[in-house]
């Protein structure tokens, strides 16, 4: 996870198996960020190999997000995935969030994600481990 306070942007690159606890951890990070309630988000699901919840579990997570992060509105959430699995889950989440005042985008092209968020593409690349 990376925070860009100068661009009010929070980026997350989950890998491997993503379960409910992982998503709730992410929500906790958003809540803990002092400027998170008006920060745009970028999530890249390209390296996710499995989601340990079905559409009912995903809908429950969307409801939890609306309840616990109710002041996080009028932001852009851009989810990218180069895999069909990640893209499909992101589209379902987008559908569950349609009635909430955030702009959800699901893209496969990194340049398009950067354009939507108004940041350089390199901000959206996962930082290399030292």
XYZ file of C-alpha atoms in Angstrom:
130
model
C 0.000 0.000 0.000
C 1.223 3.489 -0.768
C -0.110 6.902 0.223
C 0.443 9.974 -1.960
C -0.752 12.870 0.204
C 0.275 15.470 -2.395
C -2.190 13.889 -4.856
C -4.722 12.676 -2.277
C -4.272 9.152 -3.614
C -4.145 5.775 -1.870
C -2.836 2.808 -3.890
C -3.117 -0.890 -3.073
C -1.698 -3.913 -4.903
C -3.035 -7.084 -3.246
C -1.447 -10.373 -4.278
C -2.292 -14.041 -4.049
C -5.391 -15.020 -2.147
C -7.674 -12.189 -0.998
C -10.111 -13.016 1.777
C -12.588 -10.973 3.802
C -9.981 -10.192 6.477
C -7.644 -8.740 3.832
C -10.354 -6.424 2.497
C -11.343 -5.366 6.034
C -7.663 -4.597 6.733
C -7.653 -2.370 3.634
C -10.795 -0.570 4.843
C -9.106 -0.022 8.230
C -6.120 1.573 6.478
C -8.435 3.937 4.588
C -10.217 4.857 7.801
C -6.939 5.477 9.661
C -5.599 7.871 7.023
C -6.324 11.411 8.252
C -7.137 12.629 4.730
C -8.543 9.310 3.488
C -12.140 10.494 3.434
C -11.401 12.661 0.390
C -8.651 10.611 -1.242
C -8.988 8.857 -4.575
C -8.139 5.150 -4.629
C -6.319 2.859 -6.999
C -6.429 -0.924 -6.562
C -4.646 -3.321 -8.889
C -6.058 -6.859 -8.778
C -3.732 -8.186 -11.503
C -1.693 -10.321 -9.069
C -4.692 -11.726 -7.168
C -4.970 -15.478 -7.721
C -8.211 -16.089 -5.812
C -10.940 -14.315 -3.880
C -12.181 -16.296 -0.882
C -15.727 -14.956 -1.080
C -18.544 -15.171 -3.586
C -20.903 -12.452 -4.824
C -22.860 -12.542 -1.546
C -19.637 -12.020 0.412
C -18.614 -9.214 -1.929
C -21.990 -7.522 -1.489
C -21.531 -7.791 2.281
C -18.106 -6.117 1.981
C -19.615 -3.313 -0.115
C -22.305 -2.799 2.544
C -19.647 -2.770 5.265
C -17.674 -0.172 3.312
C -20.737 2.071 2.982
C -21.447 1.796 6.708
C -17.918 2.087 8.118
C -16.559 4.645 5.639
C -19.753 6.650 5.217
C -17.886 9.969 4.989
C -15.674 8.678 2.149
C -17.760 10.038 -0.719
C -17.306 11.966 -3.962
C -14.035 10.254 -4.785
C -12.705 8.196 -7.673
C -12.068 4.507 -7.098
C -10.155 3.018 -10.009
C -9.643 -0.733 -10.006
C -7.338 -2.269 -12.581
C -6.827 -5.870 -13.478
C -5.101 -7.636 -16.321
C -6.790 -10.894 -15.268
C -10.387 -11.906 -15.936
C -10.852 -12.907 -12.285
C -9.831 -9.537 -10.866
C -11.668 -7.614 -13.570
C -14.877 -9.564 -12.937
C -14.780 -9.080 -9.161
C -14.092 -5.374 -9.628
C -17.082 -5.049 -11.973
C -19.328 -6.786 -9.431
C -18.115 -4.437 -6.685
C -18.768 -1.505 -9.016
C -22.365 -2.704 -9.438
C -22.831 -3.029 -5.661
C -21.568 0.552 -5.208
C -23.796 2.129 -7.890
C -26.114 3.687 -5.314
C -23.236 5.307 -3.409
C -21.777 8.754 -4.261
C -18.372 7.590 -5.474
C -17.146 7.165 -9.023
C -16.095 3.546 -9.609
C -14.035 2.693 -12.664
C -12.795 -0.720 -13.743
C -9.993 -0.677 -16.301
C -7.365 -2.994 -17.731
C -5.162 -0.236 -19.185
C -2.781 1.433 -16.734
C -2.536 4.609 -18.832
C -6.316 4.991 -18.668
C -6.212 4.565 -14.875
C -3.602 7.320 -14.584
C -5.685 9.570 -16.829
C -8.800 9.118 -14.659
C -6.834 9.813 -11.479
C -4.816 12.683 -12.951
C -1.455 11.253 -11.878
C 1.663 9.968 -13.645
C 1.553 6.266 -14.525
C 4.556 5.526 -12.297
C 2.433 6.364 -9.226
C 0.306 3.329 -10.085
C 3.192 0.865 -10.295
C 3.758 -1.277 -7.232
C 6.898 -0.131 -5.410
C 9.770 -2.598 -5.574
C 10.791 -4.175 -2.271
C 14.182 -2.905 -1.015
